Amino acid sequence: MEIDRTDVVAEVTAAFVGYEQALVAGDVDRICGYFWDAEATVRFGLADHQYGLDQQRKWRAAQPPLPPGRRLVDTLVTAFGPDLAVVTTRFGYGDTATTGRQTQTWVRLPEGWRIVTAHVSEPLPPDVG
């Protein structure tokens, strides 16, 4: 298996950038368009979870916009062969020191690169846990 093929990393990076642009814009249709339209698609959020794209569409439509100033740190795209990649990144907003964590598994499907699983979390404050 070829790890980090340049063309695959570039394709997934472009898809991830498009996803992030849709996320910041609050464009529910575009956001959901980056996910695999299947009941097996899973997204775990900070205090939520969705199984299947229909649940995610409903959840996203009810969400307020993201806080302003979203920034990404240490984004890494790792490709495994021609059809699978994992994207990890940390994120924050404005001047806050807190960074969340985000992981997505992308698969090349007949309709293009799609997220099949996603996980978002925030670390506990130092005085908790």
XYZ file of C-alpha atoms in Angstrom:
129
model
C 0.000 0.000 0.000
C 1.291 3.403 -0.936
C 1.075 5.914 1.911
C 0.582 9.632 1.201
C 0.384 9.562 -2.572
C 0.811 13.195 -3.543
C -2.237 13.252 -5.820
C -4.505 11.669 -3.185
C -3.324 14.026 -0.438
C -3.950 16.992 -2.772
C -7.460 15.779 -3.685
C -8.485 15.172 -0.072
C -6.934 18.452 1.054
C -9.011 20.299 -1.562
C -12.174 18.471 -0.426
C -11.395 19.240 3.229
C -10.858 22.933 2.442
C -14.224 23.004 0.665
C -15.871 21.335 3.644
C -14.345 23.889 6.029
C -15.510 26.767 3.827
C -19.056 25.361 3.877
C -18.847 24.886 7.647
C -17.741 28.467 8.289
C -20.426 29.751 5.895
C -23.073 27.660 7.655
C -24.148 26.165 4.320
C -25.979 23.019 5.495
C -26.503 21.596 2.002
C -22.829 21.987 1.083
C -21.667 20.609 4.450
C -23.862 17.546 4.101
C -22.758 17.130 0.489
C -19.286 16.223 1.754
C -20.675 13.259 3.735
C -21.493 9.812 2.394
C -25.250 9.583 1.967
C -25.711 6.318 3.844
C -27.132 5.079 7.130
C -23.624 3.856 8.013
C -22.281 7.434 8.115
C -21.491 8.433 11.703
C -20.674 11.829 13.199
C -19.849 12.291 16.873
C -19.907 15.930 17.979
C -19.155 17.747 21.213
C -22.507 16.912 22.802
C -24.322 15.198 19.959
C -24.170 12.285 17.563
C -25.778 11.442 14.254
C -26.177 8.120 12.490
C -26.926 8.517 8.810
C -27.034 11.648 6.738
C -30.724 12.337 7.386
C -30.055 12.750 11.126
C -27.125 15.006 10.374
C -29.148 17.209 8.009
C -31.819 17.702 10.684
C -29.229 18.409 13.387
C -27.234 20.851 11.264
C -30.342 22.765 10.167
C -31.134 23.459 13.848
C -27.627 24.670 14.781
C -26.612 28.318 15.239
C -23.707 29.649 13.159
C -20.170 28.868 14.268
C -18.464 31.494 16.420
C -16.445 33.965 14.330
C -12.744 33.516 13.705
C -12.504 29.740 13.257
C -8.887 28.732 12.816
C -7.244 25.373 12.188
C -3.954 24.198 13.659
C -1.787 21.196 12.789
C -4.031 19.870 10.012
C -2.703 16.552 8.725
C -3.962 14.581 5.737
C -2.737 10.984 5.597
C -3.660 8.891 2.567
C -3.727 5.100 2.564
C -3.644 3.938 -1.035
C -5.747 5.664 -3.688
C -9.154 5.581 -1.983
C -8.869 6.261 1.770
C -7.561 9.168 3.823
C -7.766 10.454 7.371
C -7.776 14.166 8.193
C -6.947 15.349 11.696
C -6.867 18.924 12.876
C -7.293 21.097 15.925
C -9.509 24.155 15.822
C -10.281 27.268 17.806
C -12.208 30.501 17.553
C -11.105 34.100 17.890
C -8.552 34.736 20.607
C -9.497 31.772 22.805
C -6.738 29.390 23.791
C -9.072 26.387 23.695
C -8.696 24.118 20.732
C -11.058 21.373 19.762
C -10.055 18.260 17.886
C -11.522 16.951 14.672
C -10.967 13.679 12.830
C -12.546 12.665 9.547
C -12.235 9.492 7.508
C -12.586 10.213 3.783
C -13.264 7.528 1.155
C -13.240 7.853 -2.617
C -16.718 6.749 -3.695
C -18.248 6.785 -7.194
C -19.620 10.285 -6.456
C -16.203 11.539 -5.245
C -14.452 11.987 -1.900
C -16.874 11.722 1.016
C -16.581 11.714 4.805
C -17.771 8.366 6.188
C -17.007 9.030 9.856
C -16.276 12.219 11.768
C -15.454 12.928 15.386
C -15.234 16.299 17.122
C -14.127 16.744 20.730
C -12.690 19.270 23.140
C -10.199 18.410 25.873
C -11.347 18.712 29.459
C -10.091 21.778 31.331
C -6.923 21.017 33.360
C -8.800 21.083 36.679
C -11.354 18.472 35.507
C -10.549 14.812 35.223
